[in-house]
Short mmCIF file of N, CA and C in Angstrom, two decimals:
data_model
loop_
_atom_site.label_atom_id
_atom_site.label_comp_id
_atom_site.label_asym_id
_atom_site.label_seq_id
_atom_site.Cartn_x
_atom_site.Cartn_y
_atom_site.Cartn_z
N PRO I 3 34.24 -37.71 -16.78
CA PRO I 3 33.09 -37.19 -16.05
C PRO I 3 31.86 -37.14 -16.95
N VAL I 4 30.71 -37.41 -16.36
CA VAL I 4 29.44 -37.38 -17.08
C VAL I 4 28.87 -35.97 -16.98
N ILE I 5 28.56 -35.37 -18.11
CA ILE I 5 27.95 -34.04 -18.13
C ILE I 5 26.45 -34.22 -18.25
N GLN I 6 25.75 -33.70 -17.23
CA GLN I 6 24.29 -33.84 -17.24
C GLN I 6 23.70 -32.68 -18.03
N GLU I 7 22.89 -33.01 -18.98
CA GLU I 7 22.29 -32.00 -19.84
C GLU I 7 20.93 -31.60 -19.29
N ASP I 8 20.64 -30.29 -19.35
CA ASP I 8 19.32 -29.80 -18.93
C ASP I 8 18.33 -30.12 -20.04
N THR I 9 17.53 -31.14 -19.82
CA THR I 9 16.57 -31.56 -20.84
C THR I 9 15.23 -30.85 -20.68
N CYS I 10 15.10 -30.04 -19.65
CA CYS I 10 13.82 -29.37 -19.39
C CYS I 10 13.60 -28.16 -20.30
N ASN I 11 14.66 -27.45 -20.65
CA ASN I 11 14.54 -26.20 -21.40
C ASN I 11 13.64 -25.19 -20.69
N CYS I 12 13.96 -24.92 -19.44
CA CYS I 12 13.17 -23.98 -18.64
C CYS I 12 13.51 -22.54 -19.01
N VAL I 13 12.54 -21.66 -18.76
CA VAL I 13 12.72 -20.23 -18.98
C VAL I 13 13.48 -19.63 -17.79
N PRO I 14 13.98 -18.39 -17.94
CA PRO I 14 14.61 -17.73 -16.78
C PRO I 14 13.64 -17.69 -15.59
N ASN I 15 14.19 -17.74 -14.41
CA ASN I 15 13.45 -17.76 -13.14
C ASN I 15 12.71 -19.07 -12.91
N ALA I 16 13.15 -20.13 -13.60
CA ALA I 16 12.58 -21.47 -13.41
C ALA I 16 13.72 -22.46 -13.24
N VAL I 17 13.41 -23.58 -12.60
CA VAL I 17 14.40 -24.64 -12.41
C VAL I 17 13.81 -25.96 -12.90
N CYS I 18 14.70 -26.86 -13.29
CA CYS I 18 14.29 -28.19 -13.72
C CYS I 18 14.27 -29.09 -12.50
N LYS I 19 13.10 -29.63 -12.20
CA LYS I 19 12.94 -30.49 -11.03
C LYS I 19 12.26 -31.78 -11.46
N ASP I 20 12.97 -32.88 -11.32
CA ASP I 20 12.45 -34.20 -11.70
C ASP I 20 11.93 -34.22 -13.14
N GLY I 21 12.65 -33.52 -14.02
CA GLY I 21 12.28 -33.53 -15.43
C GLY I 21 11.21 -32.53 -15.82
N PHE I 22 10.76 -31.71 -14.87
CA PHE I 22 9.73 -30.70 -15.14
C PHE I 22 10.23 -29.33 -14.72
N CYS I 23 9.78 -28.31 -15.44
CA CYS I 23 10.14 -26.94 -15.09
C CYS I 23 9.20 -26.40 -14.03
N GLU I 24 9.79 -25.73 -13.05
CA GLU I 24 9.01 -25.07 -11.99
C GLU I 24 9.54 -23.66 -11.82
N CYS I 25 8.63 -22.72 -11.66
CA CYS I 25 9.04 -21.35 -11.38
C CYS I 25 9.65 -21.28 -9.98
N LEU I 26 10.62 -20.41 -9.83
CA LEU I 26 11.24 -20.18 -8.52
C LEU I 26 10.21 -19.59 -7.56
N PRO I 27 10.45 -19.67 -6.25
CA PRO I 27 9.53 -19.06 -5.29
C PRO I 27 9.31 -17.57 -5.61
N ASP I 28 8.10 -17.11 -5.42
CA ASP I 28 7.67 -15.73 -5.70
C ASP I 28 7.60 -15.39 -7.18
N PHE I 29 7.69 -16.40 -8.06
CA PHE I 29 7.49 -16.20 -9.49
C PHE I 29 6.31 -17.06 -9.92
N TYR I 30 5.58 -16.56 -10.93
CA TYR I 30 4.35 -17.22 -11.35
C TYR I 30 4.42 -17.53 -12.83
N GLY I 31 3.90 -18.69 -13.20
CA GLY I 31 3.89 -19.12 -14.59
C GLY I 31 4.02 -20.63 -14.66
N ASP I 32 4.30 -21.12 -15.86
CA ASP I 32 4.37 -22.58 -16.03
C ASP I 32 5.81 -23.10 -16.09
N GLY I 33 6.78 -22.22 -16.13
CA GLY I 33 8.17 -22.66 -16.19
C GLY I 33 8.69 -22.91 -17.59
N TYR I 34 7.78 -23.02 -18.55
CA TYR I 34 8.17 -23.28 -19.93
C TYR I 34 8.01 -22.04 -20.81
N VAL I 35 6.93 -21.29 -20.58
CA VAL I 35 6.67 -20.09 -21.39
C VAL I 35 7.17 -18.85 -20.65
N SER I 36 6.85 -18.76 -19.37
CA SER I 36 7.31 -17.61 -18.59
C SER I 36 7.22 -17.89 -17.10
N CYS I 37 8.06 -17.23 -16.36
CA CYS I 37 8.01 -17.16 -14.90
C CYS I 37 8.26 -15.70 -14.56
N ARG I 38 7.24 -15.05 -14.07
CA ARG I 38 7.37 -13.62 -13.81
C ARG I 38 6.98 -13.33 -12.37
N PRO I 39 7.44 -12.21 -11.85
CA PRO I 39 7.05 -11.83 -10.50
C PRO I 39 5.57 -11.46 -10.47
N GLU I 40 5.02 -11.34 -9.27
CA GLU I 40 3.61 -10.97 -9.12
C GLU I 40 3.32 -9.66 -9.82
N CYS I 41 4.26 -8.71 -9.75
CA CYS I 41 4.05 -7.42 -10.41
C CYS I 41 5.40 -6.81 -10.77
N VAL I 42 5.36 -5.95 -11.77
CA VAL I 42 6.51 -5.14 -12.15
C VAL I 42 6.12 -3.67 -12.06
N LEU I 43 4.88 -3.38 -12.42
CA LEU I 43 4.34 -2.02 -12.37
C LEU I 43 3.14 -2.00 -11.43
N ASN I 44 2.81 -0.82 -10.92
CA ASN I 44 1.62 -0.68 -10.07
C ASN I 44 0.37 -1.17 -10.77
N ASN I 45 0.28 -0.95 -12.08
CA ASN I 45 -0.93 -1.35 -12.82
C ASN I 45 -1.11 -2.86 -12.88
N ASP I 46 -0.09 -3.63 -12.50
CA ASP I 46 -0.22 -5.08 -12.42
C ASP I 46 -1.00 -5.50 -11.17
N CYS I 47 -1.23 -4.56 -10.26
CA CYS I 47 -1.90 -4.84 -8.98
C CYS I 47 -3.30 -4.23 -8.97
N PRO I 48 -4.17 -4.71 -8.06
CA PRO I 48 -5.46 -4.04 -7.87
C PRO I 48 -5.22 -2.58 -7.46
N SER I 49 -6.18 -1.71 -7.70
CA SER I 49 -5.98 -0.28 -7.46
C SER I 49 -5.74 0.07 -5.99
N ASN I 50 -6.10 -0.85 -5.07
CA ASN I 50 -5.89 -0.56 -3.65
C ASN I 50 -4.57 -1.14 -3.14
N LYS I 51 -3.69 -1.55 -4.06
CA LYS I 51 -2.37 -2.07 -3.70
C LYS I 51 -1.33 -1.39 -4.59
N ALA I 52 -0.06 -1.52 -4.20
CA ALA I 52 1.05 -0.99 -4.99
C ALA I 52 2.08 -2.09 -5.18
N CYS I 53 2.83 -2.00 -6.26
CA CYS I 53 3.88 -2.98 -6.53
C CYS I 53 5.12 -2.58 -5.74
N ILE I 54 5.40 -3.34 -4.68
CA ILE I 54 6.53 -3.06 -3.80
C ILE I 54 7.43 -4.30 -3.81
N LYS I 55 8.64 -4.14 -4.32
CA LYS I 55 9.59 -5.25 -4.43
C LYS I 55 8.96 -6.45 -5.14
N TYR I 56 8.29 -6.18 -6.26
CA TYR I 56 7.68 -7.19 -7.13
C TYR I 56 6.52 -7.95 -6.51
N LYS I 57 5.92 -7.41 -5.43
CA LYS I 57 4.74 -8.02 -4.80
C LYS I 57 3.68 -6.94 -4.66
N CYS I 58 2.41 -7.32 -4.84
CA CYS I 58 1.30 -6.39 -4.64
C CYS I 58 1.04 -6.30 -3.13
N LYS I 59 1.28 -5.12 -2.58
CA LYS I 59 1.15 -4.93 -1.13
C LYS I 59 0.37 -3.66 -0.83
N ASN I 60 -0.17 -3.61 0.38
CA ASN I 60 -0.84 -2.41 0.86
C ASN I 60 0.25 -1.42 1.27
N PRO I 61 0.33 -0.26 0.60
CA PRO I 61 1.37 0.71 0.95
C PRO I 61 1.08 1.46 2.25
N CYS I 62 -0.10 1.25 2.83
CA CYS I 62 -0.45 1.91 4.10
C CYS I 62 0.09 1.08 5.27
N VAL I 63 1.40 0.99 5.35
CA VAL I 63 2.00 0.27 6.47
C VAL I 63 2.21 1.25 7.62
N SER I 64 2.47 0.72 8.77
CA SER I 64 2.68 1.55 9.95
C SER I 64 3.75 2.60 9.67
N GLY I 65 3.42 3.85 9.93
CA GLY I 65 4.38 4.93 9.73
C GLY I 65 4.27 5.63 8.39
N THR I 66 3.40 5.16 7.51
CA THR I 66 3.24 5.82 6.21
C THR I 66 2.66 7.21 6.40
N CYS I 67 1.60 7.29 7.19
CA CYS I 67 0.97 8.58 7.49
C CYS I 67 1.33 8.99 8.91
N GLY I 68 1.05 10.24 9.22
CA GLY I 68 1.36 10.76 10.55
C GLY I 68 0.44 10.20 11.62
N GLU I 69 0.78 10.49 12.85
CA GLU I 69 0.00 10.02 14.00
C GLU I 69 -1.42 10.56 13.94
N GLY I 70 -2.39 9.67 14.08
CA GLY I 70 -3.80 10.05 14.08
C GLY I 70 -4.41 10.21 12.70
N ALA I 71 -3.63 10.05 11.65
CA ALA I 71 -4.14 10.25 10.28
C ALA I 71 -4.75 8.96 9.73
N ILE I 72 -5.59 9.13 8.72
CA ILE I 72 -6.21 8.01 8.02
C ILE I 72 -5.44 7.80 6.72
N CYS I 73 -5.07 6.55 6.46
CA CYS I 73 -4.34 6.21 5.24
C CYS I 73 -5.28 5.47 4.29
N ASP I 74 -5.39 5.97 3.08
CA ASP I 74 -6.17 5.32 2.02
C ASP I 74 -5.24 5.10 0.83
N VAL I 75 -5.59 4.12 0.01
CA VAL I 75 -4.84 3.88 -1.23
C VAL I 75 -5.79 4.16 -2.38
N ILE I 76 -5.42 5.13 -3.21
CA ILE I 76 -6.24 5.53 -4.35
C ILE I 76 -5.38 5.39 -5.60
N ASN I 77 -5.79 4.49 -6.49
CA ASN I 77 -5.02 4.22 -7.71
C ASN I 77 -3.55 3.96 -7.41
N HIS I 78 -3.30 3.06 -6.47
CA HIS I 78 -1.97 2.58 -6.10
C HIS I 78 -1.16 3.58 -5.28
N ALA I 79 -1.68 4.78 -5.03
CA ALA I 79 -0.93 5.81 -4.31
C ALA I 79 -1.53 6.04 -2.92
N VAL I 80 -0.65 6.35 -1.98
CA VAL I 80 -1.07 6.62 -0.60
C VAL I 80 -1.70 8.00 -0.52
N SER I 81 -2.80 8.07 0.22
CA SER I 81 -3.46 9.35 0.50
C SER I 81 -3.65 9.42 2.02
N CYS I 82 -3.01 10.40 2.65
CA CYS I 82 -3.11 10.59 4.09
C CYS I 82 -4.00 11.80 4.37
N ASN I 83 -4.97 11.63 5.27
CA ASN I 83 -5.88 12.71 5.61
C ASN I 83 -6.13 12.72 7.11
N CYS I 84 -6.32 13.93 7.65
CA CYS I 84 -6.73 14.05 9.04
C CYS I 84 -8.23 13.78 9.10
N PRO I 85 -8.68 12.95 10.06
CA PRO I 85 -10.11 12.65 10.16
C PRO I 85 -10.91 13.87 10.59
N PRO I 86 -12.24 13.85 10.37
CA PRO I 86 -13.08 14.97 10.79
C PRO I 86 -12.87 15.26 12.28
N GLY I 87 -12.85 16.54 12.60
CA GLY I 87 -12.66 16.96 13.99
C GLY I 87 -11.21 17.11 14.39
N THR I 88 -10.31 16.85 13.41
CA THR I 88 -8.89 17.03 13.69
C THR I 88 -8.28 17.94 12.63
N THR I 89 -7.08 18.42 12.92
CA THR I 89 -6.38 19.30 12.00
C THR I 89 -4.89 19.01 12.09
N GLY I 90 -4.14 19.45 11.10
CA GLY I 90 -2.70 19.29 11.10
C GLY I 90 -2.19 18.79 9.78
N ASN I 91 -0.93 18.42 9.75
CA ASN I 91 -0.30 17.85 8.57
C ASN I 91 -0.49 16.33 8.65
N PRO I 92 -1.29 15.74 7.76
CA PRO I 92 -1.58 14.31 7.86
C PRO I 92 -0.35 13.41 7.69
N PHE I 93 0.76 13.96 7.23
CA PHE I 93 1.98 13.16 7.11
C PHE I 93 2.83 13.25 8.38
N VAL I 94 2.40 14.13 9.32
CA VAL I 94 3.15 14.31 10.57
C VAL I 94 2.27 14.01 11.78
N LEU I 95 1.20 14.82 11.98
CA LEU I 95 0.36 14.67 13.17
C LEU I 95 -1.00 15.32 12.94
N CYS I 96 -2.06 14.61 13.31
CA CYS I 96 -3.42 15.16 13.31
C CYS I 96 -3.83 15.28 14.78
N LYS I 97 -4.28 16.47 15.17
CA LYS I 97 -4.70 16.66 16.56
C LYS I 97 -6.09 17.26 16.58
N PRO I 98 -6.82 17.07 17.68
CA PRO I 98 -8.19 17.58 17.76
C PRO I 98 -8.26 19.09 17.56
N VAL I 99 -9.33 19.51 16.88
CA VAL I 99 -9.58 20.94 16.71
C VAL I 99 -10.10 21.46 18.04
N LEU I 100 -9.47 22.50 18.54
CA LEU I 100 -9.93 23.11 19.79
C LEU I 100 -10.82 24.30 19.46
N HIS I 101 -12.01 24.27 20.01
CA HIS I 101 -12.95 25.37 19.79
C HIS I 101 -12.90 26.30 20.98
N GLU I 102 -12.66 27.57 20.71
CA GLU I 102 -12.67 28.57 21.78
C GLU I 102 -14.10 28.73 22.28
N PRO I 103 -14.28 28.74 23.61
CA PRO I 103 -15.65 28.94 24.12
C PRO I 103 -16.15 30.33 23.76
N VAL I 104 -17.43 30.40 23.45
CA VAL I 104 -18.05 31.69 23.11
C VAL I 104 -18.77 32.18 24.36
N TYR I 105 -18.31 33.32 24.85
CA TYR I 105 -18.93 33.89 26.05
C TYR I 105 -20.01 34.87 25.63
N THR I 106 -21.16 34.75 26.25
CA THR I 106 -22.25 35.69 25.98
C THR I 106 -22.62 36.40 27.27
N ASN I 107 -23.04 37.61 27.13
CA ASN I 107 -23.47 38.41 28.27
C ASN I 107 -25.00 38.36 28.29
N PRO I 108 -25.60 37.70 29.32
CA PRO I 108 -27.06 37.59 29.35
C PRO I 108 -27.76 38.94 29.53
N CYS I 109 -27.01 39.97 29.88
CA CYS I 109 -27.62 41.28 30.07
C CYS I 109 -27.60 42.12 28.80
N GLN I 110 -27.04 41.63 27.73
CA GLN I 110 -26.99 42.38 26.48
C GLN I 110 -27.67 41.57 25.39
N PRO I 111 -28.58 42.00 24.65
CA PRO I 111 -29.33 43.24 24.97
C PRO I 111 -30.13 43.05 26.26
N SER I 112 -30.49 44.12 26.83
CA SER I 112 -31.15 44.12 28.14
C SER I 112 -32.41 43.25 28.12
N PRO I 113 -32.50 42.25 29.05
CA PRO I 113 -33.69 41.41 29.09
C PRO I 113 -34.91 42.16 29.62
N CYS I 114 -34.65 43.35 30.20
CA CYS I 114 -35.76 44.11 30.78
C CYS I 114 -36.42 45.02 29.77
N GLY I 115 -35.80 45.21 28.63
CA GLY I 115 -36.41 46.01 27.60
C GLY I 115 -36.01 47.38 27.56
#
């Protein structure tokens, strides 16, 4: 049997294809020096993204914050807040603030003096 030798000398996470090294899908680099994922730490991503399963993604996906809440990403971390005019736990539910009507008596103080 003929034993085929890997003449490419590829790094981990790379394959030899037609005599050249290529990084595997979802890995970045030249195949000879390094092939690394998009991110390993949050700091590898822009501040409005987080490193999730080695990819820079927006952590404000559906269901991250409660119903009616606003989701922001600040330094890779999720921040949930109830918008103005609402109240509640932003991780559960934000509901409109109800203002009790203020009743005034037009006869007090006496309009007649």
